[in-house]
mmCIF file of C-alpha atoms in Angstrom:
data_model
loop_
_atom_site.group_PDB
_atom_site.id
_atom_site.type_symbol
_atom_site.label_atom_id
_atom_site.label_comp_id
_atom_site.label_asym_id
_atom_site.label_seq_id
_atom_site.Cartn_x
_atom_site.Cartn_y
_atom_site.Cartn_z
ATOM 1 C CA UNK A 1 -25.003 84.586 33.218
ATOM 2 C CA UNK A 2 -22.693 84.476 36.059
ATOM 3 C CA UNK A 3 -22.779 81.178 37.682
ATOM 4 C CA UNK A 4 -23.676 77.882 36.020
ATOM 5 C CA UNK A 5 -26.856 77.802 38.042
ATOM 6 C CA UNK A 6 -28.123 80.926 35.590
ATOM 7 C CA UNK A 7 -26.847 79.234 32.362
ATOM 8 C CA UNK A 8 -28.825 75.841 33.588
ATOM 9 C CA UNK A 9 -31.896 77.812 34.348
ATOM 10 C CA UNK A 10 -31.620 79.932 31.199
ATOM 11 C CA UNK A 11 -31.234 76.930 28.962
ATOM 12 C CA UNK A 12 -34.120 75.105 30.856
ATOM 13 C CA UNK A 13 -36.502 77.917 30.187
ATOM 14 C CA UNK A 14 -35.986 78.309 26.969
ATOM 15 C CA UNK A 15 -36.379 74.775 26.502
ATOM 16 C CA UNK A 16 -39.570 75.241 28.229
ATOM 17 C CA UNK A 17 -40.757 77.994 25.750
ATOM 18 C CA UNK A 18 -39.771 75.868 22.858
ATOM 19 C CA UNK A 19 -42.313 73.193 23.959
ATOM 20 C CA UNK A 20 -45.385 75.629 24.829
ATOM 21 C CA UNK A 21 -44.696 77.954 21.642
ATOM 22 C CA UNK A 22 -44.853 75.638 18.415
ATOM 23 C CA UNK A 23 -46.665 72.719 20.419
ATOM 24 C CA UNK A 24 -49.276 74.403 22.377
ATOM 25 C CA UNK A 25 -52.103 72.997 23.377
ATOM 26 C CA UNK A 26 -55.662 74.346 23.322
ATOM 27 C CA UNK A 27 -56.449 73.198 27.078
ATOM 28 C CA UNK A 28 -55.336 75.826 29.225
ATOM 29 C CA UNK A 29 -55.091 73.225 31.916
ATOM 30 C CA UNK A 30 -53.222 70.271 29.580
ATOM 31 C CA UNK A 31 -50.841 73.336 28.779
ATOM 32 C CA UNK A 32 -49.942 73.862 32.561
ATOM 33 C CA UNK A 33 -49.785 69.726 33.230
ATOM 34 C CA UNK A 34 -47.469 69.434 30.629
ATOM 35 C CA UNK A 35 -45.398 72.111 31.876
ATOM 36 C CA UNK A 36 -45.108 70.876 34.987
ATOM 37 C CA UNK A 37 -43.781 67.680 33.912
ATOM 38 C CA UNK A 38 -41.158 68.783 31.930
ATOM 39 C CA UNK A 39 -39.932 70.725 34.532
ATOM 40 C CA UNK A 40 -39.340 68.495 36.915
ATOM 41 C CA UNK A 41 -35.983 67.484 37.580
ATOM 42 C CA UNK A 42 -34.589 64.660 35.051
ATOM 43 C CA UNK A 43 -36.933 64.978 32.346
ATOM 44 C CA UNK A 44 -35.941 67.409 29.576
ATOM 45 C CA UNK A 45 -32.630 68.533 32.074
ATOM 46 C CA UNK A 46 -30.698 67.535 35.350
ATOM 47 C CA UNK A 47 -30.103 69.863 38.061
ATOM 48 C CA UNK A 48 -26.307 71.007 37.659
ATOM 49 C CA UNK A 49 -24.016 69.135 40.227
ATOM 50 C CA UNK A 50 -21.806 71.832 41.906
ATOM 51 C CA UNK A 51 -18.575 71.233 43.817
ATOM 52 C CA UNK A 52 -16.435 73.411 45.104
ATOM 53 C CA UNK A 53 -12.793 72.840 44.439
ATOM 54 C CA UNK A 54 -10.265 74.577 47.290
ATOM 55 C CA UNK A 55 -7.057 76.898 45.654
ATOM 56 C CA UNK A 56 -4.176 75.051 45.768
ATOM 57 C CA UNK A 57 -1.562 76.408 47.714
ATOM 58 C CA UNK A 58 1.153 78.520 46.460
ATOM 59 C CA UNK A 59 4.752 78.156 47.352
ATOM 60 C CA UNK A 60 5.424 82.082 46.848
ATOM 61 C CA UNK A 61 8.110 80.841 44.779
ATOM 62 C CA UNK A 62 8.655 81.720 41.376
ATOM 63 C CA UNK A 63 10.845 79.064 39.079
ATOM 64 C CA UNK A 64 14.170 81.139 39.780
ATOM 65 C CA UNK A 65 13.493 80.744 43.682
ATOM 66 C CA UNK A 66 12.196 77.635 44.025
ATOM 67 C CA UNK A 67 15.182 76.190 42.253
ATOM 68 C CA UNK A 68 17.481 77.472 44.402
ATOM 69 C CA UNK A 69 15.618 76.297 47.322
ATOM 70 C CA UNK A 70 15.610 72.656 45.850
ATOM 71 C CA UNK A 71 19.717 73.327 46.325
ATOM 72 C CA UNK A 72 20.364 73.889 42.134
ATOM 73 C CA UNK A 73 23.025 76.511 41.441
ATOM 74 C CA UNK A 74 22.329 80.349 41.264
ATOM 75 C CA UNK A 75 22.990 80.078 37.408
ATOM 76 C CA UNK A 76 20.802 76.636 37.027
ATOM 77 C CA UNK A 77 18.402 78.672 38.419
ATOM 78 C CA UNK A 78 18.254 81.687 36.722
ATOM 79 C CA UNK A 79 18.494 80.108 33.446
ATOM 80 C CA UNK A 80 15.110 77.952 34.217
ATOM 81 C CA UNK A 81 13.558 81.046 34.730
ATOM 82 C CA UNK A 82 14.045 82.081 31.233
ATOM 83 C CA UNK A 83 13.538 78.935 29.528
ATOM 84 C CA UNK A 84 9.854 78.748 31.497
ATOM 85 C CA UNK A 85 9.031 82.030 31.080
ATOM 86 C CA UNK A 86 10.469 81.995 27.000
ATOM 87 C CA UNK A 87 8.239 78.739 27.039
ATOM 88 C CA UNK A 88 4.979 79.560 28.362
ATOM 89 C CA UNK A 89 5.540 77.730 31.263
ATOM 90 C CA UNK A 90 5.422 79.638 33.744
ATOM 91 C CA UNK A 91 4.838 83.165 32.224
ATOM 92 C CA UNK A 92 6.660 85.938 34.245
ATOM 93 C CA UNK A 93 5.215 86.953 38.017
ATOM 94 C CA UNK A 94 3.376 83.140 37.957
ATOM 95 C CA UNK A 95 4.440 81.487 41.152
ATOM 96 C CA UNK A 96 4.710 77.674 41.485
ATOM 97 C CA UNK A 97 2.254 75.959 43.933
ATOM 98 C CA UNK A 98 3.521 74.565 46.716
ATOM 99 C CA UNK A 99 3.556 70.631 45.622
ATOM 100 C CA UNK A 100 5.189 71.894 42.647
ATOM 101 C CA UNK A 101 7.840 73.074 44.505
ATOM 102 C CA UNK A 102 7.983 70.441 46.745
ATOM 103 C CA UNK A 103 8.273 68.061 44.182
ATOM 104 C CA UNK A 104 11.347 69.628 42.617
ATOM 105 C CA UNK A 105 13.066 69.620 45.531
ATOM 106 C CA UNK A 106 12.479 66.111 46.282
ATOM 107 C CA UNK A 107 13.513 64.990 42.692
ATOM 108 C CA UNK A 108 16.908 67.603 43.416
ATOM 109 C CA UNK A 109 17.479 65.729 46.649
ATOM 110 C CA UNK A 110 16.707 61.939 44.609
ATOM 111 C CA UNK A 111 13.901 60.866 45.988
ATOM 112 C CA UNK A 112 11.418 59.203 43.904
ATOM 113 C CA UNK A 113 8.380 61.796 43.841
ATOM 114 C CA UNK A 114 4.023 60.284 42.926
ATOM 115 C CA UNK A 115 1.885 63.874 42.851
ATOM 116 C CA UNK A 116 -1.951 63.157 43.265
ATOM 117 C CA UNK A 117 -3.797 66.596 42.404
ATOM 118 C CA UNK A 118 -6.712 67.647 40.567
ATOM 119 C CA UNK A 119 -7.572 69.362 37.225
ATOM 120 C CA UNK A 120 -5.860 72.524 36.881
ATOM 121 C CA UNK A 121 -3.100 71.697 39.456
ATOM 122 C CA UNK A 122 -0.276 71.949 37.504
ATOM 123 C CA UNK A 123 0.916 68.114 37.287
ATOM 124 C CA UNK A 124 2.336 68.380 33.670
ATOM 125 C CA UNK A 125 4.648 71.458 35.254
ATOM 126 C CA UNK A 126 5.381 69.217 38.462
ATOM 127 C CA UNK A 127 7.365 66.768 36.351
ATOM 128 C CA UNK A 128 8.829 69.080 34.000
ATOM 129 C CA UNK A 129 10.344 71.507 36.256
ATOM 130 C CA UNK A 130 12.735 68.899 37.769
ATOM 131 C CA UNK A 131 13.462 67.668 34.013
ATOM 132 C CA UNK A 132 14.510 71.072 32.874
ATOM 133 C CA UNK A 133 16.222 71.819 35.778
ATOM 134 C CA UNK A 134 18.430 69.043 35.399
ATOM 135 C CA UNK A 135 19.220 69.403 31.424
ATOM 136 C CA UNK A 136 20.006 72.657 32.457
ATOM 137 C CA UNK A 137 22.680 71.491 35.212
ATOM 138 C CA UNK A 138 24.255 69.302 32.516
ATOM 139 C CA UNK A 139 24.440 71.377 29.793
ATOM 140 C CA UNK A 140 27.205 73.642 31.787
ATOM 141 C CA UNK A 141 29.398 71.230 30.587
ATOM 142 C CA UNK A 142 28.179 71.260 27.674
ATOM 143 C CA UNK A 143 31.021 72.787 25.302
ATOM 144 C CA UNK A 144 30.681 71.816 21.741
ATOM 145 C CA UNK A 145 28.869 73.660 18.972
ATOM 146 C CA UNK A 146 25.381 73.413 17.981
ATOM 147 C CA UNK A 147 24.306 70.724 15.495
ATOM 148 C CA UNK A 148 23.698 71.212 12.001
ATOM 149 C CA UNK A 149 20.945 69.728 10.088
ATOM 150 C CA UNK A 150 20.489 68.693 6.661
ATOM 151 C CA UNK A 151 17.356 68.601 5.256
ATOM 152 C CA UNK A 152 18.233 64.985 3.355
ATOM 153 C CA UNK A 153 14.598 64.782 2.436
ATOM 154 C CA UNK A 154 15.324 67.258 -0.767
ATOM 155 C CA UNK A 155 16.078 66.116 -3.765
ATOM 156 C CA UNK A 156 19.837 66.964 -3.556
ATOM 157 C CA UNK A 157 20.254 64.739 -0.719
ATOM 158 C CA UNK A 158 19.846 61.399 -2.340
ATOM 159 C CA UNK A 159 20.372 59.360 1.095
ATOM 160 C CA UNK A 160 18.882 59.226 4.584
ATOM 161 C CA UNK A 161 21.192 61.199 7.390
ATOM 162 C CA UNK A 162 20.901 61.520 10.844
ATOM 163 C CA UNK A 163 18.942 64.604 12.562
ATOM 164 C CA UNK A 164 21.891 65.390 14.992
ATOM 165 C CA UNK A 165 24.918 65.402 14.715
ATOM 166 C CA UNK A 166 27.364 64.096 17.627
ATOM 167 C CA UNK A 167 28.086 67.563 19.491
ATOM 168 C CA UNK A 168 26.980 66.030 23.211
ATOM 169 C CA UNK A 169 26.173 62.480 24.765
ATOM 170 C CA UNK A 170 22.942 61.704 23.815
ATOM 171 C CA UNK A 171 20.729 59.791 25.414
ATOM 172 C CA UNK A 172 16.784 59.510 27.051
ATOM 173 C CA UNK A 173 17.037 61.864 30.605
ATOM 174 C CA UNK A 174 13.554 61.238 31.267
ATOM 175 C CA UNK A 175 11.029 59.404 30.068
ATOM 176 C CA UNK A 176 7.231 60.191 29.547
ATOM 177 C CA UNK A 177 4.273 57.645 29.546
ATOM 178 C CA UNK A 178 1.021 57.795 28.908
ATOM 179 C CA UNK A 179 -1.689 54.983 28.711
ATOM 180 C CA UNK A 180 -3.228 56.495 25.427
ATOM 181 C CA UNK A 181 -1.760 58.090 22.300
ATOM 182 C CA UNK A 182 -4.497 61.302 23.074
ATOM 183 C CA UNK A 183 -2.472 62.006 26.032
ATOM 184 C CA UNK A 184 0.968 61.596 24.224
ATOM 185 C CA UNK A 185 0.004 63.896 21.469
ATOM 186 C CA UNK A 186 -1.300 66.417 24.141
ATOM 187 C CA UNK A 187 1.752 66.720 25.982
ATOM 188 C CA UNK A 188 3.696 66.925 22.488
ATOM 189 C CA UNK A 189 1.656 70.366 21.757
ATOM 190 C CA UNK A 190 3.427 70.988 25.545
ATOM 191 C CA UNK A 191 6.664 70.394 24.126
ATOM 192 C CA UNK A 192 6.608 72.337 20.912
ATOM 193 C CA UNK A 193 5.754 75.195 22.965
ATOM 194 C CA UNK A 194 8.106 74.917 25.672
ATOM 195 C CA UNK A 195 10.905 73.514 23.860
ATOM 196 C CA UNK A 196 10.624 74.780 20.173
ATOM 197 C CA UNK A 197 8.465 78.086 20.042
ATOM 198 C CA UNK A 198 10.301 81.018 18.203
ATOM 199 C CA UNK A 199 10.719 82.629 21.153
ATOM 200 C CA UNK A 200 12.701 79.504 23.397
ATOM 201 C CA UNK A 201 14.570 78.989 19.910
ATOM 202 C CA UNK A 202 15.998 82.641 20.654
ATOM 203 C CA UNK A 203 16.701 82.100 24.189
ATOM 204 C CA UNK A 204 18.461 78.418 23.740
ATOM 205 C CA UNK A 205 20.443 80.528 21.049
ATOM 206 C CA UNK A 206 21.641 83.069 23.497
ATOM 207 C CA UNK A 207 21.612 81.206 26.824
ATOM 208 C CA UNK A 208 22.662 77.910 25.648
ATOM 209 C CA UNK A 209 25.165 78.794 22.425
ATOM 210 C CA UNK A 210 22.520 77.217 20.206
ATOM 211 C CA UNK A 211 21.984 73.828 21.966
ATOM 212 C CA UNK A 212 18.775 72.263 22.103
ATOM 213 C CA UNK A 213 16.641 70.157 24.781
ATOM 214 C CA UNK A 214 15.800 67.515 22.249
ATOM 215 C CA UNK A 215 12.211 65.815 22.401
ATOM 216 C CA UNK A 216 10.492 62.955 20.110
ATOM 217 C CA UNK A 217 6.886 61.073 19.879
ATOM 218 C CA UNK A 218 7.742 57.240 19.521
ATOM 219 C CA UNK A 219 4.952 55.296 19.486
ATOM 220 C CA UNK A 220 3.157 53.915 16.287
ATOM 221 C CA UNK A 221 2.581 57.079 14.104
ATOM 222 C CA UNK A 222 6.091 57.864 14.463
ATOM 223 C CA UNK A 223 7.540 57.047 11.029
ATOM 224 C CA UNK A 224 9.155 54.407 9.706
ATOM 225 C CA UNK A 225 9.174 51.557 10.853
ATOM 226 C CA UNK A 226 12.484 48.971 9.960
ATOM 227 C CA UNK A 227 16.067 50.657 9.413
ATOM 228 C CA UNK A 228 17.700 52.798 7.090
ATOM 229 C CA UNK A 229 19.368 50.536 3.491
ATOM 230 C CA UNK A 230 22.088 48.706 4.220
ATOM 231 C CA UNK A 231 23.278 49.060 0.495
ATOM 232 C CA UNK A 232 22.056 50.046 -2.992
ATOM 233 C CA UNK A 233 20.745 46.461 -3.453
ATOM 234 C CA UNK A 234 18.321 46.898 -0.132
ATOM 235 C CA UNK A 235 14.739 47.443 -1.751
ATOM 236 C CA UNK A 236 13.353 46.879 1.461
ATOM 237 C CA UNK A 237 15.384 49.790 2.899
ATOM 238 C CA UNK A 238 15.281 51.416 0.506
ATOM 239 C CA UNK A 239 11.166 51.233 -0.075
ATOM 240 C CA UNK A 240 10.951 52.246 3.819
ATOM 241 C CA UNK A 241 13.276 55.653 3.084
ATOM 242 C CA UNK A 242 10.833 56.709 0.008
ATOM 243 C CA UNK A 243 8.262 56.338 2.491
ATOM 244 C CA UNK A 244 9.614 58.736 5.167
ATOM 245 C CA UNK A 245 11.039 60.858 2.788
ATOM 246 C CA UNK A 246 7.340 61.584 1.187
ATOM 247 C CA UNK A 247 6.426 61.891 5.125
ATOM 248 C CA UNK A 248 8.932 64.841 5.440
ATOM 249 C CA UNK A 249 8.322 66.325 2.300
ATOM 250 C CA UNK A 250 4.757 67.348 3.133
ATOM 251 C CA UNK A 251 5.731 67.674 6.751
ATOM 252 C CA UNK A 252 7.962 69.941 6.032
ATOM 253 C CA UNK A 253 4.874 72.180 3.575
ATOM 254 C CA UNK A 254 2.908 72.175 6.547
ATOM 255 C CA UNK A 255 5.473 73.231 8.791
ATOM 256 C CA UNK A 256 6.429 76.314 6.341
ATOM 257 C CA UNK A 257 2.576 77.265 6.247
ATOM 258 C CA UNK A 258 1.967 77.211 10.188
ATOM 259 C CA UNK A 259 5.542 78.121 11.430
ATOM 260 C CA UNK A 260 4.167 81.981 11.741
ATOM 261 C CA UNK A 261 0.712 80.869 13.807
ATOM 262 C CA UNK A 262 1.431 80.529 17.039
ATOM 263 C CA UNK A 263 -1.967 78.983 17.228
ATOM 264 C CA UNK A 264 -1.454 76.335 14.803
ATOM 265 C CA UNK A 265 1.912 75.608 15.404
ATOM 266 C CA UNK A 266 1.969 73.503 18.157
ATOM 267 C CA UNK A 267 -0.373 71.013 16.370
ATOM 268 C CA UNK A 268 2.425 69.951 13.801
ATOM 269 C CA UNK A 269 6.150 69.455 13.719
ATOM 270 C CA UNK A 270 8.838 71.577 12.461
ATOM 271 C CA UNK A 271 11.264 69.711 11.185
ATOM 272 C CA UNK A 272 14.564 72.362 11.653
ATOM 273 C CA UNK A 273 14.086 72.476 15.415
ATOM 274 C CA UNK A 274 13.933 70.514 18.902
ATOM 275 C CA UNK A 275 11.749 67.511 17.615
ATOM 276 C CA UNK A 276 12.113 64.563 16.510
ATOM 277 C CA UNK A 277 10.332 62.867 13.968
ATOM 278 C CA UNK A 278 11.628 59.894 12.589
ATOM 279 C CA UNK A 279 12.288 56.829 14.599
ATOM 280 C CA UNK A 280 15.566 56.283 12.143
ATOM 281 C CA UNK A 281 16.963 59.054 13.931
ATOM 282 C CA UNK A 282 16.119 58.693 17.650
ATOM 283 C CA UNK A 283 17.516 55.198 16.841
ATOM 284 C CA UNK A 284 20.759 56.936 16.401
ATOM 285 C CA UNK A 285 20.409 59.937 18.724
ATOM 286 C CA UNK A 286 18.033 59.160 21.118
ATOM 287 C CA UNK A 287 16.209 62.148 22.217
ATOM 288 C CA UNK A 288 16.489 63.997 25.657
ATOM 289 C CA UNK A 289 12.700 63.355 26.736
ATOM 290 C CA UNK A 290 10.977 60.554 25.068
ATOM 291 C CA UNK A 291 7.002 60.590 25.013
ATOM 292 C CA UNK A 292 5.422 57.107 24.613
ATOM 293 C CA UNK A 293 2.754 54.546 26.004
ATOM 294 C CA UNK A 294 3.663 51.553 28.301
ATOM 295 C CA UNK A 295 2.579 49.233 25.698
ATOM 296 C CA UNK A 296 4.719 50.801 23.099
ATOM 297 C CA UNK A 297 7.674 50.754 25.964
ATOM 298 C CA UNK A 298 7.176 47.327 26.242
ATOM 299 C CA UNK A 299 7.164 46.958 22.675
ATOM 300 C CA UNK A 300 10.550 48.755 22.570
ATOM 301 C CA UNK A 301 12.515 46.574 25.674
ATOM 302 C CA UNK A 302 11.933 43.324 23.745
ATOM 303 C CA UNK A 303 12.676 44.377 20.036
ATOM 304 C CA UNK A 304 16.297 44.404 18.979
ATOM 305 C CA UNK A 305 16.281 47.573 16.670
ATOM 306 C CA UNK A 306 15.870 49.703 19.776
ATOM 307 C CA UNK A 307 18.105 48.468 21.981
ATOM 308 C CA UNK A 308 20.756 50.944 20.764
ATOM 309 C CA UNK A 309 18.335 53.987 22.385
ATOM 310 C CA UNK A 310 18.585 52.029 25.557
ATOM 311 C CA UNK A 311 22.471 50.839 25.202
ATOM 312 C CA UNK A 312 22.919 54.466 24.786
ATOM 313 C CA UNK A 313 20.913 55.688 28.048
ATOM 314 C CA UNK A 314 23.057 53.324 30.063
ATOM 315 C CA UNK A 315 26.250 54.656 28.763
ATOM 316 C CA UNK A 316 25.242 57.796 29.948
ATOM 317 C CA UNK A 317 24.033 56.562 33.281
ATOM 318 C CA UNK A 318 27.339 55.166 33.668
ATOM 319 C CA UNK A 319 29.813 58.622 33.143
ATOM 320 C CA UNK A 320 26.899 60.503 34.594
ATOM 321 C CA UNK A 321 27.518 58.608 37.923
ATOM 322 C CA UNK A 322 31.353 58.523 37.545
ATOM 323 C CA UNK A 323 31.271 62.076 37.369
ATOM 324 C CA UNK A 324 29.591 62.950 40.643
#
């Protein structure tokens, strides 16, 4: 078969044969009639509709270039290189298309940047590259040491305790939104592989002294809803950190039995990486890139519990603009 004309015409006839063979009829004549009819168009099948879809045009640019042609430094640049080609991204020799290109050197300059393309155009990769480039510009000042991470969901740790721990401003650089949670939990199989595969894990340990891009889901699945105890005497908070602590707990016994499938993987979170799980702890730390829906969002800007997240974002703003 080597055009979808074939496979419809090869599927029709047998179709076709299926009818005549266990059905036939003892009229050579009815036989044929019947034939006939079911072969026209729209009766057992519809004639395939074919369009032809022109190759979009490439920059000649790989990440490394185009970078430095959207005016990012020489070291920017050659570091988002390795992080695209260490995340699938854009696997090495793969050259960005022009609007992809384009668009980072729009978002570079500060414009504000809409891309209208079709399937297989790269739009997901239009929006990260200028994200990526731009954690990567910060993080050169960036001089603390990697967070550590206690897994407080074991027994040991009797009491809920934030993912990260304080080593850089944190706060949401960008923002991702989707109309449906399908779409949000496609582009978080994105992230785990860009941002938390074994093999960008190595390269944020030796390009980026162990620091990670930090990314979280927040929309209703994300667990728990309500805050952390106040005090022994909270049931209520308490009840709610049972309940995410169970969540973790067999999180983390699927993440153990998957973490060596790079297949699987990206389907579930790990809970010792880049991701963020709980909302407890984006609450505190808000994550890097934040993946949501606008009615979620909207949710979010009229609910008190998360205006730290966005008290935090402004703060950031703020020095971020002081120190240009």
């Amino acid at each position: 078969m080597n055009s979808p004309r074939d496979l419809y015409e090869t599927l029709h006839g047998t179709y076709l044969r299926y009818y005549d063979t266990p059905f036939a009829l003892a009229q050579p004549q009815l036989q044929a009639e019947r034939h006939a009819r079911l072969a026209e168009n729209g009766v057992i099948g519809q004639e395939p509709l074919i369009e032809f879809v022109p190759r979009y045009l490439s920059s000649g640019l790989g990440p490394n270039d185009a970078a430095i042609a959207a005016g990012y430094p020489a070291d920017v640049a050659g570091r988002l290189q390795g992080l695209a080609e260490a995340g699938g991204l854009f696997p090495s020799g793969r050259l960005l298309y022009s609007h992809q290109a384009d668009v980072l050197k729009e978002a570079r300059s500060g414009q504000h940047v809409a891309v209208t393309a079709g399937t297989g155009s790269g739009k997901t990769e239009s929006f990260l590259l200028p994200i990526l480039a731009d954690l990567l510009d910060e993080s050169r000042s960036w001089n603390s040491a990697p967070p550590t991470q206690t897994p407080w969901w074991d027994e040991n740790v009797p009491k809920w305790k934030p993912q990260r721990s304080d080593h850089r401003p944190a706060a949401m650089r960008a923002m991702v939104l989707y109309p449906m949670n399908a779409l949000v939990e496609d582009q978080l199989q994105r992230l785990r592989r860009l941002l938390d595969s074994e093999a960008s894990r190595a390269w944020f340990r030796d390009s980026l002294n162990g620091n990670r891009f930090y990314f979280g889901r927040y929309n209703s699945r994300t667990k728990v809803p309500g805050a952390p105890p106040i005090n022994g005497t909270d049931t209520a908070g308490k009840g709610r950190q049972e309940r995410l602590r169970a969540y973790l707990v067999e999180a983390s016994k699927t993440a153990s039995r998957v973490k060596d499938d790079p297949t699987r993987r990206p389907f579930f979170e790990q809970l010792d990486g880049a991701e963020m799980v709980s909302r407890w702890d984006m609450h505190a730390f808000p994550p890097d890139i934040l993946i949501t829906n606008s009615q979620m969002l909207n949710i979010m800007l009229g609910r008190q519990i998360e205006q730290g997240m966005f008290a935090k974002t402004r703060e950031w703003l703020r020095l971020n603009q002081a120190h240009r």
